Each structure stands twice: as structure tokens, then as C-alpha cells.
Tab-separated table of C-alpha atoms in Angstrom:
chain	number	residue	atom	x	y	z
N	22	MET	CA	-14.192	-28.815	6.015
N	23	THR	CA	-12.118	-31.486	7.337
N	24	ASP	CA	-9.319	-30.930	4.659
N	25	LEU	CA	-7.569	-28.701	2.524
N	26	MET	CA	-9.518	-29.490	-0.625
N	27	ASN	CA	-12.828	-29.030	1.105
N	28	ILE	CA	-11.677	-25.515	2.507
N	29	GLU	CA	-10.388	-24.503	-0.914
N	30	ASP	CA	-14.002	-25.378	-2.390
N	31	TYR	CA	-15.510	-23.356	0.424
N	32	LEU	CA	-13.254	-20.325	0.013
N	33	ALA	CA	-13.512	-20.449	-3.891
N	34	LYS	CA	-17.397	-20.095	-3.287
N	35	GLY	CA	-17.246	-16.973	-1.294
N	36	GLY	CA	-16.703	-18.533	2.183
N	37	VAL	CA	-14.814	-16.906	5.077
N	38	LEU	CA	-12.255	-17.993	7.727
N	39	THR	CA	-12.774	-16.237	11.011
N	40	ALA	CA	-9.820	-17.407	13.286
N	41	PRO	CA	-6.335	-18.638	13.084
N	42	ASN	CA	-7.218	-22.187	14.410
N	43	ASN	CA	-8.919	-23.114	11.235
N	44	VAL	CA	-6.514	-21.634	8.728
N	45	PRO	CA	-4.597	-24.197	6.689
N	46	ALA	CA	-0.852	-23.929	6.392
N	47	ARG	CA	-0.420	-22.558	2.959
N	48	TYR	CA	-3.464	-20.266	3.369
N	49	ARG	CA	-1.771	-18.905	6.452
N	50	GLY	CA	1.526	-18.422	4.565
N	51	GLU	CA	-0.083	-16.251	1.930
N	52	LEU	CA	-2.044	-14.119	4.375
N	53	MET	CA	0.970	-13.523	6.369
N	54	ARG	CA	2.737	-12.473	3.412
N	55	ILE	CA	-0.119	-9.862	2.267
N	56	MET	CA	-0.120	-8.627	5.925
N	57	SER	CA	3.468	-8.268	5.842
N	58	SER	CA	3.489	-6.317	2.642
N	59	PHE	CA	0.929	-3.903	4.101
N	60	ILE	CA	2.426	-3.342	7.503
N	61	ASP	CA	5.987	-2.875	5.916
N	62	SER	CA	4.685	-0.239	3.247
N	63	GLU	CA	2.493	1.499	5.926
N	64	LEU	CA	5.465	1.809	8.306
N	65	ALA	CA	7.968	2.956	5.526
N	66	ALA	CA	5.363	5.444	4.191
N	67	SER	CA	4.667	6.840	7.590
N	68	ALA	CA	8.517	7.295	7.864
N	69	GLY	CA	8.661	8.747	4.550
N	70	PHE	CA	5.963	11.547	5.302
N	71	ALA	CA	7.447	12.226	8.748
N	72	SER	CA	10.688	13.390	7.062
N	73	SER	CA	8.512	15.592	4.699
N	74	ILE	CA	6.541	17.491	7.258
N	75	ASN	CA	9.261	20.104	7.160
N	76	PHE	CA	9.067	20.450	3.543
N	77	ALA	CA	5.407	21.779	4.065
N	78	PRO	CA	5.047	25.335	2.856
N	79	ALA	CA	2.544	26.451	5.548
N	80	ILE	CA	0.626	25.142	8.560
N	81	LYS	CA	-2.074	23.696	6.500
N	82	GLU	CA	-0.095	21.483	4.733
N	83	ARG	CA	2.264	20.530	7.813
N	84	ILE	CA	-1.067	19.446	9.382
N	85	ALA	CA	-1.881	17.138	6.341
N	86	ALA	CA	1.499	15.633	6.023
N	87	SER	CA	1.337	15.066	10.086
N	88	ARG	CA	-1.912	13.260	9.624
N	89	ILE	CA	-0.738	10.939	7.159
N	90	THR	CA	2.313	10.279	8.963
N	91	LEU	CA	0.230	9.287	12.104
N	92	GLU	CA	-2.553	7.506	10.481
N	93	LYS	CA	-0.330	5.046	8.232
N	94	ALA	CA	1.563	4.005	11.400
N	95	ASP	CA	-1.878	3.322	12.872
N	96	HIS	CA	-2.929	1.294	9.860
N	97	ALA	CA	0.161	-0.682	10.126
N	98	GLU	CA	-0.397	-1.294	14.042
N	99	ARG	CA	-3.929	-2.493	13.177
N	100	VAL	CA	-3.069	-5.121	10.718
N	101	LEU	CA	-0.102	-5.976	13.067
N	102	ASN	CA	-2.629	-6.842	15.607
N	103	ILE	CA	-3.997	-9.498	13.407
N	104	MET	CA	-0.523	-11.124	12.747
N	105	GLY	CA	-0.247	-11.217	16.680
N	106	ASP	CA	-3.108	-13.586	16.556
N	107	PHE	CA	-1.034	-15.835	14.477
N	108	GLY	CA	1.712	-15.871	17.121
N	109	THR	CA	4.021	-12.958	15.648
N	110	ASP	CA	6.087	-10.974	18.211
N	111	LYS	CA	4.658	-7.585	17.336
N	112	ARG	CA	7.365	-5.713	19.211
N	113	ARG	CA	10.321	-7.433	17.429
N	114	TYR	CA	8.310	-7.186	14.135
N	115	GLN	CA	7.865	-3.532	14.012
N	116	SER	CA	11.708	-2.826	14.805
N	117	GLN	CA	13.330	-5.278	12.513
N	118	TYR	CA	13.997	-2.696	9.736
N	119	ASP	CA	14.972	1.001	9.537
N	120	TRP	CA	11.666	2.242	7.780
N	121	ALA	CA	13.102	5.521	7.283
N	122	ALA	CA	15.894	3.973	5.097
N	123	ARG	CA	16.325	5.180	1.431
N	124	VAL	CA	18.086	4.134	-1.639
N	125	GLU	CA	19.880	6.733	-4.001
N	126	ARG	CA	17.327	8.652	-5.840
N	127	ASP	CA	18.519	7.550	-9.210
N	128	SER	CA	18.219	3.830	-8.116
N	129	ASP	CA	15.866	1.388	-10.044
N	130	LEU	CA	14.622	-1.423	-8.113
N	131	GLY	CA	11.833	-2.450	-10.416
N	132	GLN	CA	9.711	-4.987	-8.568
N	133	VAL	CA	12.214	-6.429	-6.433
N	134	ARG	CA	11.646	-6.685	-2.401
N	135	LYS	CA	14.931	-5.504	-0.843
N	136	GLU	CA	16.741	-7.571	1.752
N	137	GLY	CA	13.530	-9.283	3.027
N	138	ASP	CA	11.723	-6.137	3.756
N	139	MET	CA	8.134	-6.744	2.349
N	140	ARG	CA	7.360	-2.864	1.732
N	141	VAL	CA	6.392	-2.162	-2.032
N	142	SER	CA	9.689	-1.131	-3.758
N	143	VAL	CA	8.161	2.642	-4.219
N	144	PHE	CA	8.708	3.082	-0.526
N	145	HIS	CA	12.431	2.651	-1.023
N	146	TYR	CA	12.943	5.787	-2.639
N	147	PRO	CA	13.547	9.334	-1.118
N	148	ILE	CA	11.249	12.330	-1.501
N	149	ILE	CA	13.199	15.408	-2.049
N	150	ASN	CA	10.762	18.397	-1.752
N	151	TRP	CA	7.073	19.203	-1.082
N	152	THR	CA	5.939	18.830	-4.674
N	153	ASP	CA	7.644	15.454	-4.931
N	154	ALA	CA	5.816	14.475	-1.892
N	155	VAL	CA	2.710	15.673	-2.825
N	156	VAL	CA	2.923	13.974	-6.389
N	157	MET	CA	4.245	10.715	-4.765
N	158	ASN	CA	1.188	10.696	-2.492
N	159	VAL	CA	-1.228	11.129	-5.079
N	160	LEU	CA	-0.045	8.375	-7.618
N	161	GLN	CA	0.565	6.025	-4.750
N	162	GLY	CA	-2.759	6.896	-3.115
N	163	LEU	CA	-4.525	6.040	-6.478
N	164	SER	CA	-2.646	2.884	-6.532
N	165	THR	CA	-3.752	2.092	-2.777
N	166	SER	CA	-7.297	2.746	-3.540
N	167	VAL	CA	-7.463	0.146	-6.227
N	168	LEU	CA	-5.496	-2.364	-4.056
N	169	MET	CA	-7.759	-1.514	-1.029
N	170	THR	CA	-10.820	-2.722	-3.062
N	171	GLU	CA	-9.180	-6.089	-3.075
N	172	LEU	CA	-7.987	-6.169	0.549
N	173	THR	CA	-11.602	-5.348	1.995
N	174	ARG	CA	-12.896	-8.423	0.204
N	175	ILE	CA	-10.249	-10.932	1.426
N	176	SER	CA	-11.472	-14.053	2.844
N	177	TYR	CA	-9.987	-13.963	6.254
N	178	ALA	CA	-12.995	-11.891	7.988
N	179	PRO	CA	-10.945	-10.109	10.892
N	180	LEU	CA	-8.430	-8.952	8.310
N	181	ALA	CA	-11.069	-7.581	5.866
N	182	GLU	CA	-12.981	-5.913	8.667
N	183	VAL	CA	-9.536	-4.019	9.571
N	184	PHE	CA	-9.138	-3.058	5.869
N	185	ARG	CA	-12.527	-1.702	5.574
N	186	GLU	CA	-12.276	0.470	8.356
N	187	ILE	CA	-8.786	1.698	7.026
N	188	ALA	CA	-10.129	2.255	3.401
N	189	PRO	CA	-11.835	5.685	3.765
N	190	ARG	CA	-8.722	7.073	5.590
N	191	GLU	CA	-6.270	6.055	2.874
N	192	THR	CA	-8.727	7.805	0.197
N	193	ARG	CA	-8.515	10.691	2.297
N	194	HIS	CA	-4.862	10.626	2.276
N	195	MET	CA	-4.874	10.649	-1.543
N	196	GLN	CA	-7.522	13.480	-1.535
N	197	LEU	CA	-5.161	15.661	0.687
N	198	GLY	CA	-2.609	15.191	-1.668
N	199	LEU	CA	-4.823	16.062	-4.688
N	200	GLU	CA	-6.007	19.194	-2.998
N	201	GLY	CA	-2.352	20.195	-2.492
N	202	LEU	CA	-1.251	19.138	-6.020
N	203	THR	CA	-4.083	21.333	-7.487
N	204	GLU	CA	-2.623	24.456	-5.631
N	205	ILE	CA	0.788	23.556	-6.850
N	206	VAL	CA	0.114	23.358	-10.534
N	207	ALA	CA	-1.766	26.728	-10.356
N	208	THR	CA	1.451	28.442	-11.297
N	209	GLU	CA	3.740	27.624	-14.221
N	210	GLU	CA	6.766	26.936	-12.033
N	211	GLY	CA	4.701	24.661	-9.926
N	212	ARG	CA	3.229	22.701	-12.949
N	213	ALA	CA	6.740	22.287	-14.563
N	214	GLU	CA	8.204	20.819	-11.049
N	215	ALA	CA	5.051	18.640	-10.805
N	216	LYS	CA	5.655	17.298	-14.296
N	217	THR	CA	9.259	16.312	-13.205
N	218	SER	CA	8.144	14.390	-10.320
N	219	VAL	CA	5.288	12.736	-11.966
N	220	ALA	CA	7.790	11.493	-14.658
N	221	TYR	CA	10.280	10.195	-11.926
N	222	TRP	CA	7.147	8.429	-9.644
N	223	LEU	CA	4.767	7.035	-12.417
N	224	PRO	CA	7.065	3.852	-13.234
N	225	ARG	CA	7.878	3.476	-9.611
N	226	VAL	CA	4.415	3.320	-8.500
N	227	GLU	CA	3.483	0.988	-11.357
N	228	ALA	CA	6.193	-1.415	-10.486
N	229	GLY	CA	4.187	-2.042	-7.201
N	230	PHE	CA	1.518	-3.916	-9.188
N	231	GLY	CA	4.047	-6.788	-9.726
N	232	ALA	CA	4.110	-9.025	-12.781
N	233	PRO	CA	0.987	-8.769	-15.028
N	234	ASN	CA	0.636	-12.725	-15.126
N	235	SER	CA	1.609	-13.673	-11.624
N	236	SER	CA	1.866	-17.559	-11.165
N	237	ARG	CA	0.729	-16.799	-7.525
N	238	PHE	CA	-2.648	-15.232	-8.848
N	239	GLU	CA	-4.296	-18.699	-9.057
N	240	ILE	CA	-3.638	-19.926	-5.515
N	241	LEU	CA	-4.502	-16.576	-4.080
N	242	ALA	CA	-8.063	-16.652	-5.955
N	243	ARG	CA	-8.847	-20.294	-4.904
N	244	PHE	CA	-8.122	-18.978	-1.417
N	245	GLY	CA	-10.392	-16.046	-1.757
N	246	LEU	CA	-7.284	-13.733	-1.076
N	247	ARG	CA	-7.429	-12.106	-4.564
N	248	HIS	CA	-10.321	-11.525	-6.876
N	249	SER	CA	-8.507	-9.480	-9.769
N	250	SER	CA	-5.136	-10.025	-11.557
N	251	ASN	CA	-2.269	-8.067	-11.442
N	252	LYS	CA	-2.669	-6.917	-15.002
N	253	GLU	CA	-6.420	-5.976	-14.226
N	254	LEU	CA	-5.555	-3.788	-11.156
N	255	LEU	CA	-2.695	-2.191	-12.931
N	256	ALA	CA	-5.295	-1.340	-15.727
N	257	GLN	CA	-7.851	0.266	-13.246
N	258	TRP	CA	-4.670	2.501	-11.838
N	259	ASN	CA	-3.628	3.528	-15.267
N	260	ALA	CA	-7.098	4.907	-16.055
N	261	GLU	CA	-7.722	6.575	-12.768
N	262	CYS	CA	-4.073	8.178	-13.088
N	263	SER	CA	-4.758	9.395	-16.880
N	264	LYS	CA	-8.136	10.854	-15.748
N	265	THR	CA	-6.571	12.827	-12.647
N	266	LEU	CA	-3.430	13.829	-14.379
N	267	ALA	CA	-5.320	15.287	-17.314
N	268	ALA	CA	-7.630	17.135	-15.129
N	269	LEU	CA	-4.351	18.950	-13.388
N	270	GLY	CA	-2.946	19.573	-16.848
N	271	LEU	CA	-0.214	17.196	-16.294
């Protein structure tokens, strides 16, 4: 593998890279972008759930929100350590944005990244109460479960291993939300409130899948950094959402 074309052929056939010194420049740029998006989203998610802890109606729910807050910050740190191997100043990176900052509730950012911050746009919106936090957690958790399937197969082996460690805990976060949402919809008032939150969060979570026919997909696929298109991932998420919401009467 003495040139980029040979490395592309190797990666296209399922090969993996194992260290920064054998990573070509374009691959490195795309890999750093993937890591930045994940780290920024996890830090913003952690900050969002931290502010939701005091919305929790009881100790059990406070523990769940606290656990999600802690573990998402931990996930960000694990991936940031991989970025550190590429020369990223980890201390400076994690303090470059206000991760708790949110836009106005009625804002519509679409798929746009805001001011260089690489978090998925859904994490720019505020959570206003406990039901809102739980609904957002379930819908975004289902999205994360779909995306983690991609990330655990990424062709940079050290990062793929970290994502495989993270994936079960991300699934558990969604399950904690699902347990909470099941309790909420047990009452007529709770179900009505949940329906309002679902209507708010569904299009905002959907926007996180990006453009259906992204021009970058072919490049990422050649590098082994993606395997399914945005359209395919979105279809998987829609199917999971429909099944989950129907079971809850939402």
C-alpha cells in the first residue's frame, strides 16, 4: 500500500487501518469529521440531560438522567482520546463551545451545523420538561442505535473498538427512556403531553440523518467509513420509530 489508490482498494475490500501514521490525508480528514460530530453531540447531549435531572419526578428517574449525563460525557472522552492520537489538543477541544447552549424552542435549524460546532442539530434545541426529555431520549436513542451499527464497522480499528464498547450503553440509554415513556403514557394526560413532544422532536431527530443522497457517501464508502447511505439509515430509523410509537399508542 504505497499510494492512496492502493489504500483505497485495500479499504474497499474490508481492510482496516490501525495507527495514525498509515492514514492518508483525505481519510484522516473524514475520520476527524466523524469523531468531531460524535464528540460534540455526546457533550451537548450530556449537558442537555444534566439540565433535565431536576425535571425528574422521582429518585429512579433522577438516577437514570444522571447515568445518561455521566456516560455520554465518558463516551465523548473515549473518542476524544483517539483524536488525541492524531495531535488534537484535548483540553482545548472540549472547552471550545458552550455545550449547554440552546436555540429558541421554535427555531428550525434543519440539517445545518451551527457556527462550526459539529453536534447534530437536534442537540441545539432545549428540553422543557420531563416528558420532553424522555421523548427526545427515545427518538434520538433509536437514531443512535441505527448509527452505531455503522460506527462499529468503521475501518479505523482503534475507533471501531471504542464504538463497540460504547454501543451497548447507548442502547441502554434508549431503553431507560422507553421505560420512562411507558410510565408516562399510562395516563391520558401523560399520553397527550407525549404526543406533543413527539410531534416536536420527530422532524428534528430526522434532520440528523442528513441529505438523503449525500455526495460524500461514495467517498466515505470507499474508505470503509460508511456502509449504508443516509437514505437507508433513515428508513431503518423510521421503521423502528413507527414500531415503538405504535406500541405506546403514540
